[in-house]
Coordinates of C-alpha atoms in Angstrom, one line a residue:
Chain A
M1 CA 127.3 -6.7 148.3
K2 CA 125.6 -5.8 151.5
Q3 CA 122.0 -6.6 151.9
V4 CA 119.9 -4.3 154.1
V5 CA 116.2 -5.2 154.7
F6 CA 113.6 -2.7 155.9
I7 CA 111.0 -4.3 158.0
S8 CA 108.3 -3.0 160.2
G9 CA 106.3 -5.6 162.1
K10 CA 103.3 -3.9 160.6
G11 CA 102.6 -2.2 157.2
G12 CA 101.9 1.5 156.9
T13 CA 104.8 2.6 159.1
G14 CA 106.5 4.2 156.1
K15 CA 108.8 1.4 154.9
S16 CA 108.2 1.9 151.2
T17 CA 108.4 5.7 151.6
L18 CA 111.8 5.4 153.3
V19 CA 113.1 2.8 150.8
S20 CA 112.0 4.8 147.8
S21 CA 113.6 7.9 149.2
L22 CA 116.8 6.0 149.8
S23 CA 116.6 4.6 146.2
I24 CA 117.3 8.2 145.1
L25 CA 119.9 9.1 147.8
V26 CA 122.0 5.9 147.9
K27 CA 124.5 5.3 145.0
E28 CA 125.6 1.9 143.8
K29 CA 122.7 -0.2 144.7
V30 CA 120.1 -2.6 143.4
L31 CA 116.6 -2.9 144.8
A32 CA 114.1 -5.6 145.7
D33 CA 110.6 -5.5 147.0
C34 CA 110.0 -8.6 149.2
D35 CA 106.4 -7.6 150.0
V36 CA 105.0 -10.0 147.5
D37 CA 101.5 -9.8 149.0
A38 CA 101.0 -6.2 148.5
P39 CA 104.1 -4.8 146.7
N40 CA 104.2 -1.0 146.5
L41 CA 107.7 0.0 145.6
H42 CA 107.1 -0.5 141.8
I43 CA 104.4 2.2 142.0
L44 CA 107.1 4.8 142.7
L45 CA 109.9 3.1 140.7
K46 CA 108.6 3.0 137.2
G47 CA 111.0 1.2 134.9
E48 CA 111.3 -1.1 131.9
T49 CA 110.7 -4.8 132.5
L50 CA 113.8 -6.8 131.6
K51 CA 112.3 -10.1 132.6
K52 CA 108.9 -11.4 133.6
E53 CA 108.3 -14.9 134.5
D54 CA 105.4 -17.0 135.8
Y55 CA 106.2 -18.5 139.1
F56 CA 105.1 -22.0 140.0
G57 CA 105.3 -22.0 143.7
A58 CA 102.9 -24.6 144.8
K59 CA 101.3 -27.9 143.9
E60 CA 97.6 -28.8 143.9
A61 CA 95.9 -32.2 143.9
S62 CA 93.9 -33.1 140.8
I63 CA 91.4 -36.0 140.7
D64 CA 90.9 -38.0 137.6
N65 CA 87.1 -38.4 137.5
C66 CA 87.3 -41.5 135.2
S67 CA 89.2 -43.7 137.7
C68 CA 87.8 -42.2 141.0
V69 CA 85.2 -44.4 142.7
K70 CA 84.4 -41.8 145.3
C71 CA 85.4 -44.0 148.2
G72 CA 86.2 -41.0 150.3
V73 CA 89.6 -42.2 151.7
C74 CA 91.2 -39.0 150.3
R75 CA 88.6 -36.8 152.0
D76 CA 89.1 -38.5 155.4
T77 CA 92.9 -38.2 155.1
C78 CA 93.1 -34.6 154.1
R79 CA 93.9 -32.5 157.1
F80 CA 93.1 -29.2 155.4
G81 CA 89.4 -29.9 154.5
A82 CA 90.4 -29.5 150.9
I83 CA 88.3 -32.3 149.5
S84 CA 84.5 -31.8 149.4
E85 CA 81.8 -34.2 150.3
D86 CA 81.3 -35.1 146.6
I87 CA 85.1 -35.7 146.3
K88 CA 86.2 -32.5 144.5
I89 CA 89.4 -30.6 145.3
I90 CA 88.8 -27.1 146.9
P91 CA 91.8 -25.3 145.4
M92 CA 92.0 -22.5 148.0
K93 CA 92.3 -25.0 150.8
C94 CA 94.7 -27.5 149.1
E95 CA 98.2 -27.3 150.5
G96 CA 99.6 -29.6 147.8
C97 CA 100.9 -32.0 150.4
G98 CA 100.1 -35.1 148.4
A99 CA 98.7 -37.2 151.3
C100 CA 95.6 -37.9 149.2
V101 CA 97.8 -39.1 146.4
L102 CA 99.4 -41.6 148.7
V103 CA 96.1 -43.1 150.1
C104 CA 94.0 -43.2 146.9
P105 CA 93.4 -46.9 146.2
Q106 CA 92.6 -46.2 142.6
G107 CA 95.7 -44.1 141.9
A108 CA 93.2 -41.4 140.7
I109 CA 95.0 -38.4 142.2
H110 CA 98.1 -36.7 141.2
L111 CA 99.8 -33.4 142.1
E112 CA 100.0 -30.6 139.5
E113 CA 102.2 -27.5 139.6
V114 CA 100.2 -24.4 139.8
K115 CA 101.1 -20.8 139.0
T116 CA 101.1 -18.8 142.2
G117 CA 102.5 -15.5 141.0
E118 CA 104.8 -13.6 138.7
T119 CA 108.4 -12.4 139.2
Y120 CA 109.8 -9.3 137.5
V121 CA 113.2 -7.7 137.1
S122 CA 113.1 -4.1 135.9
A123 CA 115.6 -1.6 134.8
T124 CA 114.8 1.7 136.5
N125 CA 116.8 5.0 136.6
R126 CA 117.5 4.2 140.2
G127 CA 119.0 0.7 139.5
T128 CA 118.0 -2.8 138.8
F129 CA 114.8 -3.7 140.6
S130 CA 113.5 -7.2 141.5
H131 CA 109.9 -7.7 142.6
A132 CA 107.0 -10.1 142.3
L133 CA 103.3 -10.3 142.7
L134 CA 101.6 -13.2 144.4
D135 CA 98.3 -14.3 142.9
I136 CA 95.3 -13.5 144.9
G137 CA 95.0 -15.8 147.9
A138 CA 97.9 -18.0 146.8
E139 CA 100.1 -20.1 149.0
G140 CA 103.9 -20.1 149.3
S141 CA 104.7 -16.4 149.6
G142 CA 107.9 -17.2 151.5
K143 CA 109.2 -19.2 148.6
L144 CA 108.4 -16.3 146.2
V145 CA 110.3 -13.9 148.4
T146 CA 113.4 -16.2 148.1
E147 CA 112.9 -16.1 144.3
V148 CA 112.8 -12.3 144.3
R149 CA 116.1 -12.2 146.2
K150 CA 117.7 -14.8 144.0
N151 CA 116.7 -12.8 140.9
I152 CA 118.8 -9.8 142.0
Y153 CA 121.9 -11.9 142.0
N154 CA 121.3 -13.3 138.5
Y155 CA 121.4 -9.8 137.2
K156 CA 123.8 -7.7 139.1
K157 CA 126.8 -8.6 141.2
D158 CA 129.0 -5.6 141.5
E159 CA 127.0 -2.9 143.4
K160 CA 127.7 -2.1 146.9
W161 CA 124.2 -2.3 148.4
V162 CA 121.0 -4.3 148.0
L163 CA 118.1 -2.4 149.5
I164 CA 115.2 -4.7 150.3
D165 CA 111.7 -3.5 151.1
G166 CA 110.5 -6.1 153.5
S167 CA 107.0 -7.3 154.2
P168 CA 104.8 -6.8 157.3
G169 CA 104.5 -9.3 160.1
I170 CA 106.8 -11.8 161.7
G171 CA 105.8 -15.0 159.8
C172 CA 107.1 -16.9 156.8
V173 CA 107.5 -13.9 154.3
V174 CA 109.5 -11.9 156.8
I175 CA 111.7 -14.8 157.7
A176 CA 112.3 -15.4 154.0
S177 CA 113.1 -11.7 153.6
I178 CA 115.7 -11.4 156.3
T179 CA 117.5 -14.7 156.4
G180 CA 121.1 -14.3 155.4
T181 CA 121.0 -10.5 155.1
D182 CA 123.6 -8.2 156.7
A183 CA 121.3 -6.0 158.6
V184 CA 117.6 -5.1 159.2
V185 CA 116.2 -1.7 159.7
A186 CA 112.9 -1.8 161.6
V187 CA 110.7 1.2 160.9
A188 CA 108.5 1.9 163.8
E189 CA 105.7 4.4 164.7
P190 CA 105.5 5.8 168.2
T191 CA 102.2 4.2 169.0
K192 CA 101.4 1.6 171.6
S193 CA 100.8 -0.9 168.8
G194 CA 103.9 0.2 167.1
L195 CA 106.0 -0.6 170.1
S196 CA 104.4 -4.0 170.5
D197 CA 105.0 -4.8 166.8
L198 CA 108.6 -3.6 167.0
E199 CA 109.5 -5.8 170.0
R200 CA 108.1 -8.8 168.1
V201 CA 109.8 -8.1 164.8
L202 CA 113.2 -7.4 166.4
G203 CA 112.7 -10.7 168.3
V204 CA 112.7 -12.4 164.9
A205 CA 115.9 -10.6 163.8
R206 CA 117.6 -11.6 167.0
H207 CA 116.3 -15.2 166.6
F208 CA 118.1 -15.3 163.2
Q209 CA 121.1 -13.4 164.6
I210 CA 120.9 -10.5 162.2
P211 CA 122.0 -7.0 163.4
G212 CA 119.0 -4.8 163.9
F213 CA 118.6 -1.0 163.7
V214 CA 115.6 1.2 164.3
C215 CA 114.1 4.2 162.5
I216 CA 111.3 6.0 164.3
N217 CA 108.9 7.4 161.8
K218 CA 106.4 10.2 162.8
Y219 CA 108.4 10.4 166.1
D220 CA 106.8 13.6 167.2
L221 CA 103.3 12.2 167.1
N222 CA 103.7 10.8 170.6
Q223 CA 106.9 11.8 172.3
E224 CA 106.2 9.6 175.3
V225 CA 106.0 6.4 173.3
A226 CA 108.9 7.6 171.1
S227 CA 111.1 7.7 174.2
Q228 CA 109.7 4.3 175.3
I229 CA 110.9 3.0 172.0
E230 CA 114.3 4.6 172.5
D231 CA 114.6 3.1 176.0
F232 CA 113.6 -0.3 174.7
C233 CA 116.2 -0.1 171.9
K234 CA 118.9 1.1 174.2
K235 CA 118.3 -1.7 176.7
N236 CA 118.3 -4.3 174.0
N237 CA 121.1 -3.0 172.0
F238 CA 119.3 -2.0 168.8
P239 CA 120.7 1.4 167.8
V240 CA 118.1 4.1 166.8
I241 CA 119.7 5.4 163.6
G242 CA 117.0 7.9 162.5
K243 CA 113.9 9.8 163.5
I244 CA 111.6 11.3 161.0
P245 CA 108.8 13.8 161.9
F246 CA 105.1 13.5 161.3
D247 CA 104.6 15.6 158.2
P248 CA 101.3 15.8 156.3
S249 CA 103.2 16.9 153.2
I250 CA 104.7 13.4 152.9
V251 CA 101.2 12.0 152.4
K252 CA 100.5 14.8 149.9
A253 CA 103.7 13.9 148.0
L254 CA 102.8 10.2 147.9
Q255 CA 99.4 11.1 146.5
E256 CA 101.3 12.6 143.5
F257 CA 103.4 9.4 143.3
K258 CA 106.5 11.2 144.7
T259 CA 108.9 10.7 147.5
P260 CA 109.6 13.5 150.0
V261 CA 113.0 13.8 148.4
E262 CA 111.5 14.5 144.9
V263 CA 109.2 17.2 146.2
G264 CA 112.1 19.0 147.8
N265 CA 111.1 18.5 151.4
S266 CA 114.5 19.3 152.8
S267 CA 114.0 18.7 156.5
V268 CA 112.8 15.1 155.8
T269 CA 115.4 14.6 153.2
D270 CA 118.2 15.6 155.6
R271 CA 116.9 13.2 158.2
I272 CA 116.9 10.3 155.7
K273 CA 120.4 11.3 154.6
S274 CA 121.7 11.2 158.1
L275 CA 119.9 7.9 158.8
W276 CA 121.8 6.4 155.9
A277 CA 125.1 7.9 156.9
R278 CA 124.6 6.4 160.4
L279 CA 123.8 3.0 159.0
E280 CA 127.0 3.0 156.8
E281 CA 128.9 3.9 160.0
E282 CA 127.3 1.1 162.0
M283 CA 127.9 -1.4 159.2
E284 CA 131.6 -0.5 159.1
K285 CA 131.7 -1.0 162.8
L286 CA 130.2 -4.5 162.4
D287 CA 132.8 -5.3 159.7
E288 CA 135.6 -4.3 162.0
K289 CA 134.3 -6.6 164.7
K290 CA 134.3 -9.6 162.3
Chain B
M1 CA 76.6 -12.0 161.4
R2 CA 80.3 -12.4 160.8
I3 CA 82.2 -9.3 159.6
A4 CA 85.8 -9.4 158.5
V5 CA 87.9 -6.3 158.3
L6 CA 90.7 -6.4 155.8
S7 CA 92.9 -4.0 153.9
G8 CA 95.3 -5.5 151.5
K9 CA 98.0 -3.9 153.7
G10 CA 98.6 -2.9 157.3
G11 CA 98.6 0.6 158.7
T12 CA 95.5 1.7 156.8
G13 CA 93.3 1.6 159.9
K14 CA 92.0 -1.9 160.1
T15 CA 92.2 -2.1 163.8
T16 CA 90.8 1.4 164.2
V17 CA 87.7 0.4 162.3
S18 CA 87.3 -3.1 163.8
A19 CA 87.9 -2.1 167.4
S20 CA 85.7 1.0 167.0
L21 CA 82.9 -1.1 165.6
A22 CA 83.3 -3.5 168.5
A23 CA 83.3 -0.7 171.0
S24 CA 80.1 0.8 169.5
L25 CA 77.9 -2.2 169.5
E26 CA 75.9 -3.4 172.6
S27 CA 77.3 -6.9 172.4
C28 CA 79.6 -8.5 170.0
Q29 CA 82.6 -10.8 169.8
Y30 CA 85.9 -9.4 168.6
I31 CA 88.5 -11.8 167.2
D32 CA 92.0 -10.5 166.3
C33 CA 93.1 -12.8 163.5
D34 CA 96.4 -10.8 162.9
V35 CA 98.3 -13.4 165.0
E36 CA 101.7 -12.1 163.8
E37 CA 101.1 -8.7 165.3
P38 CA 97.8 -8.5 167.3
N39 CA 97.0 -5.0 168.3
G40 CA 93.3 -5.0 169.2
Y41 CA 93.9 -5.6 172.9
I42 CA 95.7 -2.3 173.1
F43 CA 92.5 -0.5 172.4
L44 CA 89.8 -2.8 173.8
K45 CA 91.7 -3.6 176.9
P46 CA 90.2 -6.9 177.7
E47 CA 91.1 -8.9 180.8
L48 CA 92.6 -12.0 179.4
Y49 CA 92.0 -15.1 181.6
Q50 CA 92.2 -18.1 179.4
N51 CA 95.1 -19.2 177.5
I52 CA 95.1 -22.1 175.0
S53 CA 98.3 -23.5 173.6
V54 CA 98.0 -24.1 169.9
K55 CA 99.8 -27.3 168.9
V56 CA 100.5 -28.9 165.6
L57 CA 101.5 -32.5 164.8
V58 CA 105.1 -32.9 163.5
P59 CA 106.8 -36.2 162.7
E60 CA 109.2 -38.0 165.0
I61 CA 111.3 -40.8 163.7
D62 CA 111.7 -44.1 165.6
V63 CA 115.3 -44.9 164.8
M64 CA 114.9 -48.5 165.8
K65 CA 112.3 -49.1 163.1
C66 CA 113.7 -46.7 160.4
N67 CA 116.0 -48.2 157.8
G68 CA 116.7 -44.8 156.1
C69 CA 114.9 -45.7 152.9
G70 CA 114.1 -42.0 152.2
K71 CA 110.5 -42.4 151.2
C72 CA 109.4 -39.8 153.8
S73 CA 111.7 -37.1 152.5
K74 CA 110.6 -37.9 148.9
V75 CA 106.9 -37.4 149.6
C76 CA 107.4 -34.3 151.8
Q77 CA 106.4 -31.4 149.5
F78 CA 107.8 -28.8 151.9
N79 CA 111.4 -30.1 152.3
A80 CA 110.8 -30.6 156.0
I81 CA 112.5 -34.0 156.0
A82 CA 115.9 -34.8 154.7
V83 CA 117.7 -38.2 154.7
V84 CA 121.5 -37.9 154.9
K85 CA 123.5 -41.1 155.0
R86 CA 120.4 -43.1 155.9
K87 CA 119.8 -40.8 158.9
V88 CA 116.5 -38.9 158.9
L89 CA 116.5 -35.2 159.8
V90 CA 113.3 -33.4 160.5
F91 CA 112.9 -29.6 160.3
P92 CA 109.7 -29.0 162.3
E93 CA 109.4 -25.3 161.6
I94 CA 108.7 -25.8 157.9
C95 CA 106.5 -28.8 158.4
H96 CA 102.9 -28.3 157.2
H97 CA 101.5 -31.0 159.5
C98 CA 99.9 -32.9 156.7
G99 CA 100.9 -36.4 157.8
A100 CA 102.0 -37.6 154.4
C101 CA 105.3 -38.9 155.7
T102 CA 103.6 -41.2 158.2
I103 CA 101.5 -42.6 155.4
A104 CA 104.5 -43.1 153.2
C105 CA 106.7 -44.9 155.7
P106 CA 106.8 -48.6 154.9
N107 CA 108.2 -49.5 158.3
D108 CA 105.8 -47.6 160.5
A109 CA 108.8 -45.7 161.9
I110 CA 107.1 -42.3 162.0
H111 CA 104.7 -41.1 164.6
E112 CA 103.5 -37.6 165.2
I113 CA 104.2 -35.5 168.3
E114 CA 102.6 -32.2 169.4
R115 CA 104.5 -29.0 169.1
E116 CA 103.4 -25.6 170.2
I117 CA 103.5 -22.8 167.6
G118 CA 101.6 -20.1 169.5
I119 CA 98.7 -19.4 171.8
V120 CA 95.2 -18.1 171.8
E121 CA 94.1 -15.8 174.6
M122 CA 90.6 -14.8 175.6
N123 CA 88.6 -13.0 178.2
G124 CA 86.1 -14.7 180.6
D125 CA 83.0 -14.6 178.4
E126 CA 84.9 -15.2 175.2
T127 CA 83.9 -11.9 173.6
F128 CA 87.5 -11.0 173.0
L129 CA 90.0 -13.4 171.5
H130 CA 93.4 -13.1 169.9
G131 CA 96.2 -15.4 168.9
K132 CA 99.9 -15.0 169.1
L133 CA 102.4 -16.7 166.8
N134 CA 105.6 -17.7 168.6
I135 CA 108.7 -15.7 167.5
G136 CA 110.5 -17.5 164.7
E137 CA 107.5 -19.6 163.6
P138 CA 106.5 -19.3 159.9
I139 CA 103.1 -20.9 159.8
S140 CA 100.2 -19.2 161.5
I141 CA 97.1 -20.8 159.9
P142 CA 96.5 -23.3 162.7
I143 CA 96.2 -20.4 165.2
I144 CA 93.6 -18.7 163.1
Q145 CA 91.7 -22.0 162.8
E146 CA 91.7 -22.3 166.6
L147 CA 90.4 -18.8 167.0
K148 CA 87.6 -19.5 164.5
R149 CA 86.6 -22.6 166.5
H150 CA 85.4 -20.2 169.3
I151 CA 83.1 -18.1 167.0
K152 CA 79.8 -17.3 168.7
K153 CA 76.5 -17.8 166.9
D154 CA 74.3 -15.5 169.0
M155 CA 76.0 -12.1 168.5
P156 CA 77.8 -10.1 165.8
V157 CA 81.4 -11.3 165.3
I158 CA 84.1 -8.9 164.1
L159 CA 87.3 -10.5 162.7
D160 CA 90.3 -8.2 162.4
C161 CA 92.4 -9.8 159.7
S162 CA 96.1 -9.7 159.0
P163 CA 97.5 -7.5 156.2
G164 CA 97.8 -8.7 152.7
A165 CA 95.7 -11.0 150.6
S166 CA 97.4 -14.4 151.0
C167 CA 96.5 -17.6 152.7
T168 CA 96.1 -16.2 156.2
V169 CA 93.5 -13.7 155.0
V170 CA 91.7 -16.3 153.0
C171 CA 91.5 -18.5 156.1
S172 CA 90.3 -15.5 158.2
I173 CA 87.5 -14.3 155.9
E174 CA 86.2 -17.7 154.9
G175 CA 82.6 -18.2 156.0
C176 CA 82.1 -14.5 156.8
D177 CA 78.9 -12.7 155.8
Y178 CA 80.5 -9.4 154.9
C179 CA 83.9 -7.8 154.4
I180 CA 84.9 -4.3 155.2
L181 CA 87.9 -3.2 153.1
V182 CA 89.8 -0.4 154.8
T183 CA 91.9 1.8 152.6
E184 CA 93.6 5.2 152.3
P185 CA 93.6 7.6 149.4
T186 CA 97.3 7.1 148.4
P187 CA 98.7 5.3 145.4
F188 CA 99.8 2.5 147.8
G189 CA 96.4 2.3 149.4
F190 CA 94.7 2.3 146.0
H191 CA 96.9 -0.5 144.7
D192 CA 96.3 -2.7 147.7
L193 CA 92.6 -2.1 147.7
K194 CA 92.4 -3.4 144.1
I195 CA 94.0 -6.6 145.3
A196 CA 91.7 -6.9 148.3
V197 CA 88.7 -6.4 146.0
Q198 CA 89.8 -9.2 143.7
L199 CA 90.1 -11.5 146.7
V200 CA 86.6 -10.9 148.1
R201 CA 85.1 -11.1 144.7
K202 CA 86.8 -14.4 144.1
M203 CA 85.4 -15.6 147.4
E204 CA 82.0 -14.2 146.6
I205 CA 81.6 -12.3 149.9
P206 CA 79.6 -9.0 149.9
F207 CA 81.8 -6.1 150.8
G208 CA 82.1 -2.3 151.1
V209 CA 84.9 0.2 151.6
V210 CA 85.9 2.4 154.5
V211 CA 88.2 5.3 153.4
N212 CA 90.6 6.2 156.2
K213 CA 92.8 9.2 156.3
A214 CA 90.4 10.8 153.8
S215 CA 91.0 14.2 152.5
D216 CA 89.7 16.4 149.7
A217 CA 93.0 16.4 148.0
S218 CA 92.7 12.9 146.6
K219 CA 89.6 11.2 145.4
I220 CA 91.2 8.2 143.6
I221 CA 89.3 5.7 145.8
H222 CA 86.0 7.4 145.2
E223 CA 86.5 7.3 141.5
F224 CA 87.5 3.7 141.5
C225 CA 84.5 2.7 143.8
K226 CA 82.1 4.6 141.6
N227 CA 83.3 2.9 138.4
E228 CA 83.3 -0.5 140.1
N229 CA 79.9 0.0 141.7
I230 CA 81.3 -0.5 145.3
E231 CA 79.7 1.1 148.2
I232 CA 81.8 3.6 150.3
L233 CA 80.5 2.9 153.8
M234 CA 82.3 5.5 155.7
E235 CA 85.1 8.1 155.7
I236 CA 87.5 8.8 158.5
P237 CA 89.3 12.1 157.9
F238 CA 93.1 12.5 157.9
S239 CA 93.7 14.1 161.2
R240 CA 96.6 14.6 163.5
E241 CA 94.2 14.4 166.5
I242 CA 92.9 10.9 165.5
A243 CA 96.5 9.8 164.8
S244 CA 97.7 11.1 168.1
A245 CA 94.9 9.6 170.2
Y246 CA 95.5 6.3 168.4
S247 CA 99.1 6.4 169.4
Q248 CA 98.0 6.5 173.0
G249 CA 95.7 3.5 172.5
I250 CA 92.5 5.7 172.3
L251 CA 89.9 5.1 169.5
P252 CA 87.8 7.8 168.0
T253 CA 84.8 6.1 169.7
H254 CA 86.3 6.4 173.1
S255 CA 86.3 10.2 173.1
S256 CA 83.2 11.0 171.1
M257 CA 79.6 9.9 171.0
E258 CA 79.4 11.2 167.5
W259 CA 81.8 8.6 166.3
K260 CA 80.1 5.9 168.3
E261 CA 76.9 6.8 166.4
K262 CA 78.7 6.8 163.1
F263 CA 79.9 3.2 163.7
R264 CA 76.4 2.1 164.7
E265 CA 75.3 3.5 161.4
L266 CA 78.1 1.6 159.7
Y267 CA 76.9 -1.6 161.3
K268 CA 73.4 -1.0 159.9
K269 CA 74.8 -0.6 156.5
L270 CA 76.7 -3.9 156.9
E271 CA 73.5 -5.7 157.8
R272 CA 71.8 -4.3 154.7
G273 CA 74.8 -5.2 152.5
A274 CA 75.0 -8.7 153.8
A275 CA 71.3 -9.3 153.2
K276 CA 71.5 -8.3 149.6

């Protein structure tokens, strides 16, 4: 199985639209949404839930009021400001590190596992689909991403592709989404901020030595920046494998919960098809090199 | 007044709204808390003079004192320390800088050293600040905390947050007087807005919604806000011109007095909303 992750530096560049289109066009695949903060793929991929589990991805300190003498040592030790003046745990700030447990002279504090989200595996008419939802404001999204990727392998093992919708940014969730995958496809917009984001996110791919490819979405919005992106990619050896035009009808399709492929937008569909063909070619080339 | 701009998701126009608001006010402080991908500087074009290195404390093992007992790796909740054959391995990137290992060590063999995870840059009068997480670093919260240490008390402060609703956003909006939730009228935007609403309600911060890329075709956001009794502060239409200007680093407020006026109106609404 080959794992391809679609990342973008920033949200809103068209990652989920591209992945959901590919979910129709690509055969023999399973799907995962690693944007556990704000997952969107399930909105377009309705299916039947095969498995739903609570996810306990963090710990939180808990103070036993009966034995606590309010000496304040825990508060002075906590580096996250998670213990209030009157010696109460502030859950949103607690990292679950357990330093307070170690210093409490009364043994009044212990760590408790807390639920930080839910994981789902669904059967959809486009293949098995693994995703999750992080609880509001919860910690440990990177670990939850790892769980989403693990879940895929517990269900299916014989498909050719794993298509992964990544999350925005360059931090822990993105690192957890891309480590150990076979390729990343960065979806970029031809804007000044898009170029800046692309450079940073491809820097992460390079840091972890994962082959990177680029798709320029809405490329005709700003031809000048689009060619700056192409120059950057050429110089740094990240092949541009697709260019998709700015098309208001895509937004219209999304408003009806549909991908460009489903509404029969043939020009966009053809572009996405050729992007995938090019990616397959590039992946074969990588295999030959090995 | 401290105003945070968030969206549940990137790409909905957070930076358009926060930078336009900053560009419309007489005086204010703009803080870009999206330290993974800061973009505000592209539009506000500040001259950045000062540069602060953001460092965190990570453990270092004194091999002379360490007897490999493994207590440090046992207490570490983040798997940042492993003991293999009585030798201690530290993985500084996943360390949460809590200091528990130093407390747990019975031989006083661990001390902490500074390690840079990113920088904070600012202009001369500290009215523009942003942070940059170093490539390959997973933990960004200490950079946001450093940014927030520079918050001014004598002028409006606009905090442009990172996408999502997780710990970085919680850290950014904490202590703010008002939150602007930027959204777009698509199923994605709608779904993410509901998550953002839950977050600000949980944190009990007054908030309102700005609908970006608005069109007559979809009113899902309007219906939701009406049912939930949420104020729609402003609408920015779906327009190729705005998108194209944005791609060149130009905000709507740069080219039109009308938009400047609209953002000043928006600010007045925020003041009223925060006072409620």
